[in-house]
Amino acid sequence: MRLPLENLAINTIRTLSMDAVQAAKSGHPGAPMAQAPVAYLLYNERMKYNPAQPLWAARDRFVLSCGHASALLYSTLHLVGTQQFENGSPTGELAVRLEDLKNFRQLGSRCPGHPEFGHTSGVEITTGPLGQGLASSVGMAISAQWMAAKYNRDKDLFGFNVYALCGDGCMMEGVSSEAASLAAHLKLANLCWIYDDNTITIEGDTSLAFSEDVAKRFDAYGWNVLKVADMNDLGALRDALDAFVEEKERPTLIIVKSVIGFGSPNKAGSHDVHGAPLGEEEIRLTKQNLGWVSEESFFVPDEVREVFRNGVQARGAQLYTEWEADFNDYCQKYPNEAQEIKTLLAGALPEGWDAGIGQMWSADEKGTASRNSSGKVLNQLAQGIPWLLGGSADLAPSNKSNLTFPEAGDFSWENRAGRNFHFGVREFAMGAICNGIATCGLRSYGATFFVFCDYLRPAMRMSALMKLPVLYIFTHDSIGVGEDGPTHQPVEHLASLRAIPNMVVLRPADANEVRYAYRWYAENKTSPVALILTRQDLPTLRRSLEPEGDACACSCGVLKGAYVLRDATNPATNLPDAILMASGSEVHLCLDAQKRLAADGIFARVVSVPSMEIFERQTQEYKESVLPSLVRNRVAVEAGIELGWRKYLRCSGKFIGMDDFGASAPFKKLYEYFGITTDAIVSAVKDV
């Protein structure tokens, strides 16, 4: 007897997932087997989604926070017919072909072990570490609310719903609690988390480590909490999804009871089916138990393809056609807003975006803290890029990260178009939320003290992995923090962020370097940027395109990562006798040391190194021009650990910095105590 068509479609998701994991000889079949009904209903009945236009700005988003269940998403994307896009254009291929499923977890397949943003169309965000998908979904929901408030006029063109599927592990991770708390505070009613409550983790039953009442927890946050007793009860699932759409003031959590490995006669309900293939015999028995229609692996019945053609494909095409007509009408009525939207969605910058950041700061011996100059440039830049928005983890007055111009406003339940976000003391969630915002095309930033980057490092790693241009503003950059002591003095943090591939770390030496650091961030499309800023004042250097005497080179050298700030050449060799390298506040110590050395007849070149990562992207010829290999007397100075500097110092160079934690004292005393001084630099150059 043939199964009802919707059950046949659901079982096709299950069997494709089982077969993919078995072919790979690794993976997680149990969750997809349990969660298939939710995936079927969301894509084929509920989501505003057009498989032919997976980049459609108004589409609903689906986030598989339990990314180990990736076979569920890949099987579904194949069946709904999602098209592959590259560089914004269709390739004419399915995003997930059958051969990709057959090569699940293999090199070159569009079905890697966990969903990866930018690799497979239809994957909205990279999910691997549990909990981050949930937190990032909050950023997506915020983006929908912000875009709707900013750009909607006669019709709702830019609001969308966000669905995130999660499991017990996501619920245990702390970042989901941070994000859930903020989502409720902001009343993100367009956000729906679906919790697959199967009570199984890798080690066994969740009772080993997890006994809280999740429903009560989310009720206390202020969520709309719904329960479905059986994942296979499609009627109850539909009712819960209806209740989500009807809710207007709270995010929704749907707690769905399921049986992991549903259908498996010998492994269902067991952790044995969580993270390992079922085995050929158990797959045969499972398909038999499900009433499956073929013994062939990766078999898709023709009538199932018809179900999705008549469902999501037909409905999605109609919705997209209607939206396109509405948007064309919008373009006629509101040409300025339409141009903004087109620029935003293209990942481009608006005309004249940099008008506000062009003014140079005049030389000033007292100067200002780079956090102060950062705050001014950030505000200038935000007025040139209307979709630049963000906030701080409760430290905006210290980070100088508030947008203070009148029309900026605070994002809240009452003001969805506000551009200042109050993340609260939730650093990890802040980073993940910024990632979610960035996937929607907006430019996002988050700010906190530099030492607290440890709290949000996992989100920063995801920014770098996804090539999202998120801006991280970190102030209080070194032992220069002073009296707060070693718990608040970052020592190893510069090196640790530089160790993240594709993370660009920028530590400017004065206000004009800050200005160019922001320019590099704005023009960059594929790297997150960590901007490292001081609390203490830094002199604003005198600059010249053709520096003479005490003048320094143009701060535009920041755009190359490192540059000759002030040169000195020995006439006998046409080379400097020594090279002094530094970033940030320590650059000024090198400039003082250069003068001292000159008085002793030693010609020292000072090189400002605001970003090693940008410098490494330059040509070998340029790098040689800044750091000529014939000059072996080299000194690097940074109020952090040495790690990372040796490639520029080479074997004979010396490092002046930290090799331990800091201490509590005024910052000038600390620099003296730890030997980060002009005297130390001069001695290091002479001690050859």
XYZ file of C-alpha atoms in Angstrom:
688
model
C 0.000 0.000 0.000
C 1.361 3.389 -1.006
C 1.958 5.999 1.710
C 0.096 9.320 1.620
C 2.121 11.744 -0.502
C 3.200 13.997 2.347
C 4.419 10.996 4.330
C 6.218 9.721 1.243
C 7.928 13.116 0.887
C 8.942 13.129 4.549
C 10.331 9.617 4.291
C 12.294 10.649 1.207
C 14.072 13.263 3.330
C 14.781 10.509 5.855
C 16.073 7.947 3.377
C 18.271 10.418 1.496
C 19.781 11.478 4.821
C 20.402 7.894 5.905
C 21.948 6.997 2.566
C 24.202 10.087 2.547
C 25.601 9.319 5.995
C 26.073 5.663 5.092
C 27.918 6.565 1.874
C 30.239 8.870 3.819
C 30.736 6.260 6.531
C 30.385 9.145 8.990
C 27.826 11.671 10.078
C 24.654 12.043 12.094
C 21.590 10.224 10.704
C 19.420 10.188 13.828
C 18.407 13.838 13.969
C 17.437 14.128 10.272
C 15.323 10.981 10.593
C 13.462 12.591 13.490
C 13.264 16.160 12.154
C 12.129 15.450 8.599
C 8.462 16.414 9.276
C 9.465 19.926 10.405
C 11.697 20.471 7.371
C 8.929 19.289 5.054
C 6.284 21.587 6.551
C 8.499 24.654 6.720
C 9.749 24.496 3.164
C 6.779 23.065 1.343
C 3.975 24.836 3.186
C 5.036 27.699 5.433
C 8.176 29.566 4.473
C 8.180 32.472 2.031
C 10.841 30.859 -0.127
C 11.503 30.584 -3.849
C 14.004 27.817 -4.691
C 14.789 29.537 -7.991
C 15.794 32.737 -6.126
C 17.585 31.658 -2.934
C 19.077 35.160 -2.497
C 15.681 36.878 -2.548
C 15.932 39.634 0.054
C 12.421 39.093 1.418
C 12.691 35.310 1.845
C 12.103 33.661 5.179
C 15.293 32.277 6.691
C 15.863 28.732 7.948
C 18.780 28.156 10.316
C 19.839 24.617 11.180
C 21.458 25.419 14.508
C 22.102 21.723 15.169
C 24.465 21.734 12.199
C 25.539 18.116 12.675
C 22.105 17.249 11.221
C 23.241 18.787 7.922
C 21.972 15.824 5.869
C 18.449 17.020 6.718
C 19.082 20.418 5.134
C 20.903 19.029 2.101
C 18.214 16.433 1.388
C 15.527 19.107 1.683
C 17.370 21.616 -0.523
C 17.731 18.900 -3.167
C 14.058 17.985 -3.093
C 12.735 21.558 -3.145
C 15.023 22.319 -6.094
C 17.073 25.191 -4.680
C 19.284 26.617 -7.430
C 22.994 27.252 -7.016
C 24.117 30.889 -7.220
C 27.706 32.091 -7.448
C 28.720 35.753 -7.353
C 25.055 36.661 -7.307
C 24.126 34.783 -10.498
C 22.559 31.362 -11.116
C 24.828 28.594 -12.386
C 21.995 26.557 -13.894
C 22.599 23.717 -11.423
C 20.843 22.512 -8.335
C 22.529 23.709 -5.164
C 22.505 20.113 -3.946
C 22.705 17.512 -6.698
C 22.261 13.834 -6.074
C 25.982 13.383 -6.669
C 26.630 15.887 -3.877
C 24.517 13.822 -1.500
C 26.318 10.692 -2.657
C 29.592 12.491 -1.842
C 28.423 13.819 1.517
C 31.384 15.018 3.621
C 33.819 14.501 0.740
C 36.182 17.018 -0.821
C 34.459 19.090 -3.508
C 30.915 18.156 -2.532
C 28.413 20.899 -1.783
C 27.454 18.814 1.236
C 30.201 19.378 3.825
C 29.851 17.890 7.294
C 28.198 21.039 8.673
C 26.364 23.722 6.673
C 28.739 26.396 5.364
C 27.605 29.860 4.314
C 28.615 30.850 0.785
C 29.376 27.279 -0.227
C 25.915 25.895 -0.948
C 23.015 28.149 -1.929
C 20.172 27.802 0.528
C 22.518 27.592 3.501
C 21.815 30.835 5.349
C 24.685 30.710 7.837
C 27.559 28.479 8.895
C 26.481 26.318 11.824
C 28.849 23.960 13.518
C 29.431 24.873 17.164
C 26.068 24.399 18.850
C 24.089 27.431 19.967
C 25.618 29.942 17.586
C 22.973 29.295 14.944
C 20.297 30.293 17.433
C 22.133 33.463 18.411
C 22.759 34.388 14.770
C 19.074 33.872 13.988
C 18.366 36.724 16.404
C 20.533 38.944 14.203
C 18.554 37.874 11.141
C 15.262 38.637 12.878
C 16.614 42.053 13.886
C 17.609 42.691 10.257
C 14.103 41.896 9.043
C 12.579 44.294 11.562
C 15.116 47.014 10.784
C 14.783 46.752 7.004
C 10.997 46.774 7.235
C 10.992 49.844 9.473
C 13.577 51.628 7.350
C 12.284 50.855 3.865
C 8.692 49.598 3.898
C 6.134 52.054 2.621
C 2.818 50.909 1.198
C 3.493 47.172 1.571
C 5.630 44.866 3.687
C 8.477 44.291 1.247
C 11.343 43.642 3.621
C 10.001 41.971 6.730
C 10.549 38.222 6.942
C 10.330 35.407 9.458
C 13.262 33.442 10.805
C 12.997 29.777 11.766
C 15.792 28.036 13.666
C 15.834 24.308 14.340
C 17.831 23.269 17.380
C 18.466 20.392 19.747
C 19.410 19.691 23.328
C 23.027 20.732 22.795
C 21.967 24.160 21.518
C 19.828 24.596 24.603
C 22.736 23.747 26.906
C 25.192 26.189 25.343
C 25.254 29.504 27.169
C 25.140 31.653 24.034
C 21.584 30.517 23.318
C 20.522 31.812 26.745
C 22.187 35.177 26.099
C 20.464 35.461 22.733
C 17.075 34.242 23.969
C 17.062 36.821 26.748
C 17.783 39.671 24.345
C 15.300 38.413 21.725
C 12.514 38.483 24.299
C 13.537 41.928 25.529
C 13.360 43.213 21.944
C 10.035 41.413 21.324
C 11.201 39.793 18.094
C 7.900 38.229 17.134
C 9.246 37.232 13.714
C 11.590 34.700 15.338
C 10.654 31.048 15.840
C 12.930 28.474 17.446
C 11.900 24.850 17.040
C 13.439 22.695 19.750
C 13.799 19.017 18.838
C 13.484 17.576 22.338
C 14.732 14.010 21.823
C 16.601 13.750 25.168
C 19.701 12.249 23.505
C 23.277 13.509 23.304
C 26.489 11.788 22.255
C 27.173 10.392 25.724
C 23.665 9.065 26.216
C 20.394 10.292 27.694
C 20.292 14.011 28.523
C 19.462 13.093 32.126
C 23.212 12.629 32.556
C 23.693 16.403 32.631
C 20.458 18.237 31.775
C 17.303 18.282 33.883
C 16.001 21.839 33.661
C 12.500 22.720 32.517
C 13.207 24.478 29.223
C 9.612 25.626 28.843
C 9.693 27.415 32.179
C 13.046 28.987 31.356
C 11.750 30.480 28.116
C 8.473 31.481 29.713
C 10.543 33.414 32.263
C 12.441 35.127 29.443
C 9.127 36.254 27.977
C 8.810 33.894 25.012
C 5.644 32.435 23.562
C 6.172 28.771 24.476
C 4.282 26.043 22.615
C 4.488 22.263 22.881
C 3.979 19.491 20.333
C 3.891 15.994 21.793
C 4.933 14.144 18.625
C 7.143 15.341 15.752
C 5.116 13.143 13.372
C 1.813 14.830 14.258
C 1.629 17.162 11.269
C -1.644 18.679 12.408
C -0.169 19.710 15.753
C 2.933 21.094 14.040
C 0.780 23.139 11.694
C -1.220 24.520 14.623
C 1.972 25.536 16.422
C 3.349 27.256 13.332
C 0.022 29.071 12.927
C 0.263 30.248 16.524
C 3.754 31.614 15.824
C 2.507 33.665 12.875
C -0.367 35.029 14.962
C 1.940 36.105 17.820
C 2.808 39.794 17.503
C 4.852 40.685 20.588
C 6.999 37.698 21.577
C 9.455 35.325 19.918
C 8.143 31.775 19.819
C 9.682 28.527 21.062
C 8.038 25.337 19.826
C 9.132 22.357 21.908
C 8.650 19.216 19.858
C 9.092 15.740 21.271
C 10.753 13.360 18.837
C 12.413 9.974 18.627
C 15.985 10.190 17.358
C 16.532 7.764 14.493
C 12.775 7.467 13.945
C 11.934 4.318 11.997
C 15.038 2.354 12.908
C 13.851 -0.897 14.528
C 16.996 -1.448 16.595
C 18.520 2.013 17.151
C 15.640 4.497 17.393
C 15.677 6.441 20.630
C 19.310 5.570 21.304
C 22.528 7.595 21.237
C 23.866 4.853 18.938
C 22.099 6.579 16.037
C 23.281 10.079 16.941
C 26.760 10.215 15.444
C 27.361 7.100 13.339
C 25.895 5.484 10.211
C 23.128 2.966 10.749
C 24.837 0.254 8.711
C 23.547 -1.342 5.524
C 21.391 -3.961 7.261
C 19.799 -1.492 9.659
C 19.059 0.858 6.756
C 17.350 -2.008 4.935
C 15.251 -2.792 8.007
C 14.472 0.891 8.604
C 13.247 1.432 5.055
C 11.144 -1.679 5.379
C 9.743 -0.410 8.665
C 8.880 2.946 7.055
C 7.086 1.224 4.179
C 9.668 2.550 1.731
C 9.122 1.980 -1.966
C 12.559 0.963 -3.255
C 15.719 -0.875 -2.252
C 17.784 1.517 -4.371
C 19.965 3.993 -2.479
C 19.274 7.713 -3.011
C 15.933 6.912 -4.609
C 13.486 9.792 -5.118
C 9.972 8.825 -6.257
C 8.643 10.880 -9.152
C 5.509 11.750 -7.209
C 7.653 13.268 -4.436
C 9.348 15.587 -6.906
C 5.833 16.513 -8.055
C 4.826 17.289 -4.459
C 7.575 19.890 -4.210
C 6.937 21.240 -7.717
C 3.297 21.830 -6.822
C 4.196 23.069 -3.349
C 7.169 25.263 -2.583
C 8.258 25.753 -6.186
C 4.863 26.927 -7.457
C 4.036 28.924 -4.340
C 7.514 30.446 -4.136
C 7.500 31.489 -7.791
C 4.119 33.173 -7.343
C 5.199 34.989 -4.184
C 8.406 36.153 -5.842
C 6.554 37.390 -8.943
C 4.167 39.382 -6.762
C 7.036 40.794 -4.710
C 8.963 41.752 -7.850
C 5.963 43.665 -9.170
C 5.551 45.418 -5.828
C 9.242 46.301 -5.723
C 9.161 47.688 -9.259
C 6.254 49.886 -8.196
C 8.253 50.884 -5.108
C 11.182 51.897 -7.318
C 8.927 54.234 -9.255
C 7.441 55.826 -6.155
C 10.521 55.931 -3.944
C 13.602 56.087 -6.184
C 16.027 57.253 -3.480
C 15.120 54.472 -1.082
C 15.134 51.961 -3.929
C 18.663 52.959 -4.904
C 19.784 52.537 -1.304
C 18.269 49.059 -1.202
C 19.888 48.021 -4.463
C 23.276 49.269 -3.286
C 22.876 47.521 0.048
C 21.884 44.200 -1.503
C 24.759 44.417 -4.002
C 27.227 44.712 -1.136
C 28.389 48.058 -2.531
C 28.954 51.443 -0.912
C 26.720 54.447 -1.603
C 28.032 57.349 -3.621
C 29.896 59.798 -1.405
C 30.076 57.348 1.486
C 33.489 58.675 2.552
C 32.727 62.377 2.462
C 32.690 62.625 6.234
C 35.962 60.845 6.903
C 38.174 62.871 4.579
C 39.203 65.595 7.012
C 42.722 65.151 8.437
C 43.404 65.814 12.107
C 46.004 68.487 12.706
C 49.207 67.649 14.517
C 48.739 67.747 18.281
C 51.345 66.749 20.867
C 48.698 65.908 23.449
C 46.426 64.272 20.916
C 43.559 62.049 21.932
C 42.864 58.427 22.742
C 42.266 56.359 19.654
C 38.918 55.286 21.121
C 37.887 58.954 20.932
C 38.974 59.449 17.338
C 37.325 56.118 16.524
C 34.013 57.334 17.897
C 34.158 60.429 15.710
C 35.091 58.531 12.544
C 32.493 55.848 13.227
C 29.791 58.505 13.373
C 31.043 60.141 10.191
C 31.129 56.804 8.399
C 27.671 55.781 9.611
C 26.211 58.929 8.110
C 27.732 57.920 4.772
C 26.591 54.281 5.016
C 22.956 54.334 6.174
C 22.895 50.594 6.860
C 25.885 50.582 9.208
C 24.517 49.712 12.637
C 25.631 48.109 15.869
C 26.387 48.676 19.506
C 28.281 47.648 22.577
C 28.097 44.977 25.252
C 27.078 47.564 27.876
C 30.240 49.646 27.394
C 29.251 52.219 24.776
C 30.319 55.252 26.888
C 33.787 53.704 27.267
C 33.997 52.274 23.758
C 32.769 55.554 22.200
C 30.668 53.335 19.943
C 27.312 55.121 20.085
C 26.005 56.766 16.946
C 25.193 60.219 18.250
C 23.759 62.051 15.243
C 20.049 62.853 15.728
C 18.521 60.390 13.288
C 20.498 57.361 14.561
C 18.276 56.392 17.488
C 18.201 53.204 19.568
C 16.834 49.936 18.191
C 13.969 48.855 20.421
C 10.427 47.546 20.447
C 9.225 51.112 19.891
C 11.851 52.064 17.285
C 12.704 49.294 14.843
C 14.699 51.703 12.650
C 17.176 52.623 15.395
C 20.834 52.007 14.628
C 22.267 51.798 18.145
C 21.995 48.388 19.783
C 22.225 47.737 23.489
C 23.454 44.149 23.669
C 23.785 44.107 27.434
C 26.614 42.161 29.069
C 26.385 39.452 26.411
C 29.619 39.541 24.392
C 29.280 36.129 22.722
C 25.682 36.742 21.686
C 26.670 40.189 20.407
C 29.215 38.670 18.032
C 26.855 35.970 16.791
C 24.029 38.478 16.339
C 26.357 40.721 14.329
C 27.075 37.719 12.102
C 23.366 37.147 11.548
C 22.876 40.803 10.661
C 25.789 40.680 8.207
C 24.353 37.681 6.343
C 21.378 39.892 5.484
C 23.590 42.474 3.762
C 23.715 45.090 6.511
C 27.025 46.295 7.946
C 27.216 45.423 11.629
C 29.598 46.234 14.455
C 30.007 45.214 18.073
C 32.131 46.841 20.760
C 33.626 45.948 24.125
C 36.925 46.037 26.032
C 39.701 44.206 24.193
C 40.297 41.731 27.010
C 36.697 40.542 26.619
C 37.289 39.375 23.068
C 37.837 36.008 24.783
C 34.097 35.902 25.452
C 33.146 36.358 21.806
C 36.057 34.649 20.067
C 33.899 31.734 18.740
C 31.662 34.228 16.942
C 34.697 36.072 15.565
C 35.995 32.790 14.183
C 32.673 32.273 12.409
C 32.852 35.828 10.997
C 36.236 34.999 9.512
C 35.149 31.590 8.247
C 32.070 33.062 6.544
C 34.023 36.049 5.169
C 31.600 38.490 6.770
C 32.843 42.102 7.086
C 31.773 42.491 10.706
C 33.545 45.254 12.617
C 34.736 44.531 16.155
C 35.644 47.680 18.082
C 37.937 46.863 21.011
C 39.092 49.597 23.358
C 41.397 49.533 26.416
C 43.943 47.783 24.271
C 46.910 46.976 26.562
C 48.553 47.468 29.949
C 47.758 51.086 29.153
C 44.415 50.322 30.826
C 46.391 50.899 34.023
C 44.729 50.665 37.394
C 42.124 48.003 36.485
C 44.921 45.475 36.685
C 45.837 42.239 34.895
C 42.291 40.867 34.596
C 41.492 43.807 32.320
C 44.855 44.195 30.589
C 45.041 42.263 27.295
C 48.471 40.708 26.813
C 48.082 37.675 24.538
C 45.009 38.957 22.727
C 46.627 40.649 19.724
C 48.504 37.447 18.916
C 45.436 35.297 19.430
C 43.272 37.320 17.047
C 46.069 37.466 14.477
C 46.072 33.662 14.598
C 42.529 33.498 13.185
C 42.695 33.076 9.384
C 41.023 35.944 7.498
C 40.694 38.082 10.635
C 42.192 41.532 10.034
C 43.563 43.168 13.173
C 44.122 46.945 12.985
C 45.877 48.791 15.815
C 46.307 52.437 14.747
C 48.956 54.745 16.170
C 47.088 58.057 16.040
C 43.833 59.695 14.969
C 44.726 59.788 11.284
C 45.652 56.112 11.256
C 42.225 55.491 12.804
C 40.653 57.328 9.898
C 42.347 55.100 7.336
C 41.622 51.984 9.365
C 37.930 52.756 8.977
C 38.399 53.356 5.269
C 40.012 49.939 4.875
C 37.163 48.330 6.814
C 34.487 50.014 4.707
C 36.029 49.082 1.356
C 36.666 45.492 2.402
C 33.948 42.904 1.685
C 35.400 39.601 2.810
C 37.164 39.975 6.166
C 36.002 40.834 9.660
C 38.032 43.626 11.219
C 39.174 43.925 14.821
C 39.948 47.568 15.543
C 42.189 47.826 18.624
C 42.074 51.194 20.397
C 43.630 52.945 23.388
C 42.149 54.507 26.483
C 45.190 56.768 26.945
C 45.875 59.781 24.735
C 48.129 59.389 21.687
C 49.861 62.373 20.036
C 48.506 63.206 16.599
C 51.523 63.071 14.322
C 52.512 65.765 11.840
C 52.109 64.277 8.374
C 53.403 65.110 4.928
C 53.282 63.463 1.528
C 57.007 64.227 1.288
C 58.135 64.081 4.922
C 61.161 66.044 6.074
C 62.552 66.611 9.549
C 60.031 65.519 12.190
C 57.210 65.012 9.697
C 55.796 61.534 9.217
C 54.551 59.867 6.078
C 50.917 60.004 5.013
C 48.643 57.859 7.186
C 47.269 56.346 3.978
C 50.057 53.810 4.492
C 47.596 52.048 6.811
C 45.909 50.754 3.664
C 49.002 48.614 3.062
C 49.146 47.289 6.606
C 52.664 48.556 7.380
C 54.614 51.503 6.043
C 57.702 53.608 6.590
C 56.444 56.199 9.014
C 59.653 58.216 9.364
C 62.823 57.194 7.581
C 66.514 57.616 8.214
C 69.118 56.341 5.777
C 72.844 55.917 6.245
C 74.525 57.723 3.294
C 77.268 55.107 3.237
C 74.909 52.178 2.585
C 71.773 53.925 1.333
C 69.963 51.799 3.923
C 68.890 52.368 7.509
C 71.208 51.007 10.202
C 68.232 49.640 12.125
C 64.474 49.191 11.770
C 62.104 49.977 14.630
C 58.660 48.398 14.248
C 55.553 48.872 16.372
C 51.797 49.139 16.378
C 49.499 51.517 18.206
C 50.746 53.466 21.175
C 54.242 51.971 21.024
C 54.909 53.640 17.662
C 55.501 56.875 19.560
C 58.203 55.239 21.673
C 59.962 54.230 18.461
C 59.804 57.794 17.137
C 61.407 59.069 20.339
C 64.051 56.363 20.151
C 64.815 57.300 16.553
C 65.731 60.824 17.661
C 67.938 59.521 20.446
C 69.719 57.152 18.085
C 70.211 59.895 15.502
C 72.057 61.944 18.110
C 74.475 59.018 18.408
C 74.917 58.755 14.631
C 72.630 55.718 14.194
C 70.127 55.916 11.361
C 66.922 54.097 12.401
C 63.820 53.673 10.267
C 60.461 53.690 12.058
C 57.813 51.404 10.584
C 54.225 51.589 11.736
C 52.577 48.157 11.583
C 48.870 48.689 12.217
C 47.953 45.399 10.521
C 50.148 42.385 9.855
C 47.345 40.756 7.879
C 47.000 43.619 5.400
C 50.786 43.866 5.097
C 50.961 40.168 4.213
C 48.558 40.777 1.329
C 51.019 43.190 -0.330
C 53.546 42.301 -3.014
C 56.945 40.967 -2.055
C 58.488 44.056 -3.636
C 56.514 46.355 -1.365
C 57.316 44.326 1.742
C 61.011 44.408 0.837
C 60.847 48.183 0.380
C 59.522 48.571 3.927
C 61.659 45.904 5.591
C 64.786 45.496 3.451
C 66.271 42.076 4.073
C 69.827 43.478 4.245
C 68.964 45.309 7.454
C 69.275 42.751 10.245
C 69.264 45.078 13.242
C 65.550 45.073 13.965
C 63.489 45.844 17.048
C 59.736 45.326 17.432
C 57.805 46.995 20.236
C 54.291 46.099 21.344
C 52.581 46.013 24.728
C 51.677 42.366 24.202
C 53.439 39.057 23.733
C 55.972 38.462 20.983
C 54.063 35.748 19.103
C 53.686 36.776 15.453
C 56.514 39.314 15.317
C 59.356 36.875 14.709
C 58.640 36.665 10.963
C 59.585 40.349 10.715
C 62.356 40.306 13.309
C 64.035 37.208 11.895
C 66.570 35.368 14.013
C 68.643 38.345 15.122
C 65.875 40.829 15.901
C 64.792 41.796 19.405
C 61.305 42.146 20.852
C 60.314 44.577 23.579
C 56.965 43.798 25.123
C 55.222 41.489 27.566
C 55.969 37.927 28.579
C 53.637 37.793 31.577
C 50.424 39.346 32.828
C 50.210 43.004 33.798
C 49.690 44.735 37.131
C 47.545 47.417 38.721
C 49.105 50.886 38.528
C 48.946 54.075 36.466
C 49.790 53.210 32.863
C 53.025 55.214 32.650
C 54.358 53.400 35.706
C 53.449 50.070 34.094
C 55.347 50.828 30.890
C 58.396 51.663 32.958
C 58.009 48.617 35.210
C 57.724 46.200 32.284
C 60.553 47.837 30.359
C 58.570 49.091 27.387
C 60.469 52.351 27.118
C 62.519 54.508 24.808
C 65.614 53.563 26.780
C 64.961 49.877 26.177
C 64.600 50.438 22.437
C 67.829 52.424 22.211
C 69.692 49.765 24.196
C 68.307 46.982 22.005
C 69.543 48.707 18.838
C 73.002 49.340 20.277
C 73.361 45.849 21.746
C 74.394 44.115 18.529
